[in-house]
Amino acid sequence: GENVEQHPSTLSVQEGDSAVIKCTYSDSASNYFPWYKQELGKGPQLIIDIRSNVGEKKDQRIAVTLNKTAKHFSLHITETQPEDSAVYFCAATSGTSYGKLTFGQGTILTVHP
Amino acid sequence: NAGVMQNPRHLVRRRGQEARLRCSPMKGHSHVYWYRQLPEEGLKFMVYLQKENIIDESGMPKERFSAEFPKEGPSILRIQQVVRGDSAAYFCASSRTQGAGEKLFFGSGTQLSVL
């Protein structure tokens, strides 16, 4: 089955800096890659996603890149703010059901004011 | 437009008791997924249900765990004879369909603690 590795496990940045989180996946058939933000005591919230026919996608301060050949994808957050502090999860799926996701282990992002 | 609703938020059970977790999907969503999150780990898929049907239960433990999504009412994840290792956060998610382009929306979870 699919295996998703996520790095780093913790990331600390100063407000205004950029943050990058990287994930690799094992199943070359994977075709959908969402990113979720989870705040303490809450469920994961979808922040951006990308499909295998696209190499990059941006939404304001957030961008995701996908390299299908290398089987890795990354989340980029620019101009970080303290409210960006949370746990971020990448995920991948290759099935016909986009809801059956394989998640990475998570990255704890801390943005210092 | 309410999101995915889960209850209870916190559930405490003693070893050997039963735990019942409830999930009401977003309005208009007929696909429900259950995930389990152990401390400091990512979410693990458990089961995928549509109304009255279990579509994929490949992530469910073979014993003590069951799930249903009846025609009327919420989806239920049932854990019989709980053990300490069942302590975790259980998240429910829903989607409108299962096709390309459909996004998954998560509830706030149920934190199960087994004493």
mmCIF file with all atom_site columns, N, CA, C and O in Angstrom, chain B residues 16-33:
data_model
loop_
_atom_site.group_PDB
_atom_site.id
_atom_site.type_symbol
_atom_site.label_atom_id
_atom_site.label_alt_id
_atom_site.label_comp_id
_atom_site.label_asym_id
_atom_site.label_entity_id
_atom_site.label_seq_id
_atom_site.pdbx_PDB_ins_code
_atom_site.Cartn_x
_atom_site.Cartn_y
_atom_site.Cartn_z
_atom_site.occupancy
_atom_site.B_iso_or_equiv
_atom_site.pdbx_formal_charge
_atom_site.auth_seq_id
_atom_site.auth_comp_id
_atom_site.auth_asym_id
_atom_site.auth_atom_id
_atom_site.pdbx_PDB_model_num
ATOM 1  N N  . GLY B 1 16 ? -13.154 -3.100 28.806 1.00 0.00 ? 16 GLY B N  1
ATOM 2  C CA . GLY B 1 16 ? -14.245 -4.056 28.711 1.00 0.00 ? 16 GLY B CA 1
ATOM 3  C C  . GLY B 1 16 ? -15.586 -3.434 28.358 1.00 0.00 ? 16 GLY B C  1
ATOM 4  O O  . GLY B 1 16 ? -16.507 -4.149 27.955 1.00 0.00 ? 16 GLY B O  1
ATOM 5  N N  . GLN B 1 17 ? -15.711 -2.116 28.485 1.00 0.00 ? 17 GLN B N  1
ATOM 6  C CA . GLN B 1 17 ? -16.975 -1.459 28.140 1.00 0.00 ? 17 GLN B CA 1
ATOM 7  C C  . GLN B 1 17 ? -17.054 -1.226 26.635 1.00 0.00 ? 17 GLN B C  1
ATOM 8  O O  . GLN B 1 17 ? -16.113 -1.460 25.891 1.00 0.00 ? 17 GLN B O  1
ATOM 9  N N  . GLU B 1 18 ? -18.198 -0.740 26.207 1.00 0.00 ? 18 GLU B N  1
ATOM 10 C CA . GLU B 1 18 ? -18.410 -0.428 24.794 1.00 0.00 ? 18 GLU B CA 1
ATOM 11 C C  . GLU B 1 18 ? -18.343 1.076  24.588 1.00 0.00 ? 18 GLU B C  1
ATOM 12 O O  . GLU B 1 18 ? -18.764 1.862  25.440 1.00 0.00 ? 18 GLU B O  1
ATOM 13 N N  . ALA B 1 19 ? -17.803 1.461  23.442 1.00 0.00 ? 19 ALA B N  1
ATOM 14 C CA . ALA B 1 19 ? -17.773 2.876  23.060 1.00 0.00 ? 19 ALA B CA 1
ATOM 15 C C  . ALA B 1 19 ? -18.548 3.056  21.761 1.00 0.00 ? 19 ALA B C  1
ATOM 16 O O  . ALA B 1 19 ? -18.376 2.268  20.814 1.00 0.00 ? 19 ALA B O  1
ATOM 17 N N  . ARG B 1 20 ? -19.410 4.065  21.728 1.00 0.00 ? 20 ARG B N  1
ATOM 18 C CA . ARG B 1 20 ? -20.170 4.382  20.519 1.00 0.00 ? 20 ARG B CA 1
ATOM 19 C C  . ARG B 1 20 ? -19.911 5.837  20.152 1.00 0.00 ? 20 ARG B C  1
ATOM 20 O O  . ARG B 1 20 ? -20.197 6.742  20.934 1.00 0.00 ? 20 ARG B O  1
ATOM 21 N N  . LEU B 1 21 ? -19.363 6.028  18.956 1.00 0.00 ? 21 LEU B N  1
ATOM 22 C CA . LEU B 1 21 ? -19.021 7.359  18.478 1.00 0.00 ? 21 LEU B CA 1
ATOM 23 C C  . LEU B 1 21 ? -19.949 7.702  17.314 1.00 0.00 ? 21 LEU B C  1
ATOM 24 O O  . LEU B 1 21 ? -20.159 6.875  16.424 1.00 0.00 ? 21 LEU B O  1
ATOM 25 N N  . ARG B 1 22 ? -20.448 8.929  17.327 1.00 0.00 ? 22 ARG B N  1
ATOM 26 C CA . ARG B 1 22 ? -21.426 9.335  16.326 1.00 0.00 ? 22 ARG B CA 1
ATOM 27 C C  . ARG B 1 22 ? -20.896 10.424 15.407 1.00 0.00 ? 22 ARG B C  1
ATOM 28 O O  . ARG B 1 22 ? -20.119 11.281 15.825 1.00 0.00 ? 22 ARG B O  1
ATOM 29 N N  . CYS B 1 23 ? -21.363 10.375 14.177 1.00 0.00 ? 23 CYS B N  1
ATOM 30 C CA . CYS B 1 23 ? -20.916 11.349 13.177 1.00 0.00 ? 23 CYS B CA 1
ATOM 31 C C  . CYS B 1 23 ? -22.069 11.701 12.249 1.00 0.00 ? 23 CYS B C  1
ATOM 32 O O  . CYS B 1 23 ? -22.647 10.816 11.598 1.00 0.00 ? 23 CYS B O  1
ATOM 33 N N  . SER B 1 24 ? -22.386 12.984 12.173 1.00 0.00 ? 24 SER B N  1
ATOM 34 C CA . SER B 1 24 ? -23.368 13.465 11.203 1.00 0.00 ? 24 SER B CA 1
ATOM 35 C C  . SER B 1 24 ? -22.616 14.217 10.119 1.00 0.00 ? 24 SER B C  1
ATOM 36 O O  . SER B 1 24 ? -21.953 15.225 10.414 1.00 0.00 ? 24 SER B O  1
ATOM 37 N N  . PRO B 1 25 ? -22.690 13.752 8.878  1.00 0.00 ? 25 PRO B N  1
ATOM 38 C CA . PRO B 1 25 ? -21.930 14.421 7.804  1.00 0.00 ? 25 PRO B CA 1
ATOM 39 C C  . PRO B 1 25 ? -22.506 15.790 7.480  1.00 0.00 ? 25 PRO B C  1
ATOM 40 O O  . PRO B 1 25 ? -23.584 16.156 7.951  1.00 0.00 ? 25 PRO B O  1
ATOM 41 N N  . MET B 1 26 ? -21.783 16.528 6.685  1.00 0.00 ? 26 MET B N  1
ATOM 42 C CA . MET B 1 26 ? -22.271 17.815 6.215  1.00 0.00 ? 26 MET B CA 1
ATOM 43 C C  . MET B 1 26 ? -23.547 17.605 5.405  1.00 0.00 ? 26 MET B C  1
ATOM 44 O O  . MET B 1 26 ? -23.723 16.565 4.766  1.00 0.00 ? 26 MET B O  1
ATOM 45 N N  . LYS B 1 27 ? -24.390 18.601 5.397  1.00 0.00 ? 27 LYS B N  1
ATOM 46 C CA . LYS B 1 27 ? -25.639 18.522 4.651  1.00 0.00 ? 27 LYS B CA 1
ATOM 47 C C  . LYS B 1 27 ? -25.333 18.269 3.181  1.00 0.00 ? 27 LYS B C  1
ATOM 48 O O  . LYS B 1 27 ? -24.474 18.931 2.587  1.00 0.00 ? 27 LYS B O  1
ATOM 49 N N  . GLY B 1 28 ? -26.022 17.286 2.630  1.00 0.00 ? 28 GLY B N  1
ATOM 50 C CA . GLY B 1 28 ? -25.816 16.974 1.218  1.00 0.00 ? 28 GLY B CA 1
ATOM 51 C C  . GLY B 1 28 ? -24.709 15.974 0.965  1.00 0.00 ? 28 GLY B C  1
ATOM 52 O O  . GLY B 1 28 ? -24.500 15.554 -0.179 1.00 0.00 ? 28 GLY B O  1
ATOM 53 N N  . HIS B 1 29 ? -23.980 15.575 2.014  1.00 0.00 ? 29 HIS B N  1
ATOM 54 C CA . HIS B 1 29 ? -22.905 14.593 1.866  1.00 0.00 ? 29 HIS B CA 1
ATOM 55 C C  . HIS B 1 29 ? -23.428 13.203 2.201  1.00 0.00 ? 29 HIS B C  1
ATOM 56 O O  . HIS B 1 29 ? -24.066 13.004 3.233  1.00 0.00 ? 29 HIS B O  1
ATOM 57 N N  . SER B 1 30 ? -23.099 12.249 1.334  1.00 0.00 ? 30 SER B N  1
ATOM 58 C CA . SER B 1 30 ? -23.559 10.887 1.566  1.00 0.00 ? 30 SER B CA 1
ATOM 59 C C  . SER B 1 30 ? -22.405 9.896  1.715  1.00 0.00 ? 30 SER B C  1
ATOM 60 O O  . SER B 1 30 ? -22.628 8.688  1.733  1.00 0.00 ? 30 SER B O  1
ATOM 61 N N  . HIS B 1 31 ? -21.174 10.429 1.792  1.00 0.00 ? 31 HIS B N  1
ATOM 62 C CA . HIS B 1 31 ? -20.001 9.563  1.931  1.00 0.00 ? 31 HIS B CA 1
ATOM 63 C C  . HIS B 1 31 ? -19.323 9.917  3.257  1.00 0.00 ? 31 HIS B C  1
ATOM 64 O O  . HIS B 1 31 ? -19.033 11.083 3.517  1.00 0.00 ? 31 HIS B O  1
ATOM 65 N N  . VAL B 1 32 ? -19.070 8.898  4.071  1.00 0.00 ? 32 VAL B N  1
ATOM 66 C CA . VAL B 1 32 ? -18.493 9.093  5.399  1.00 0.00 ? 32 VAL B CA 1
ATOM 67 C C  . VAL B 1 32 ? -17.242 8.231  5.556  1.00 0.00 ? 32 VAL B C  1
ATOM 68 O O  . VAL B 1 32 ? -17.215 7.072  5.114  1.00 0.00 ? 32 VAL B O  1
ATOM 69 N N  . TYR B 1 33 ? -16.240 8.809  6.184  1.00 0.00 ? 33 TYR B N  1
ATOM 70 C CA . TYR B 1 33 ? -14.972 8.114  6.428  1.00 0.00 ? 33 TYR B CA 1
ATOM 71 C C  . TYR B 1 33 ? -14.621 8.267  7.904  1.00 0.00 ? 33 TYR B C  1
ATOM 72 O O  . TYR B 1 33 ? -14.808 9.329  8.486  1.00 0.00 ? 33 TYR B O  1
#
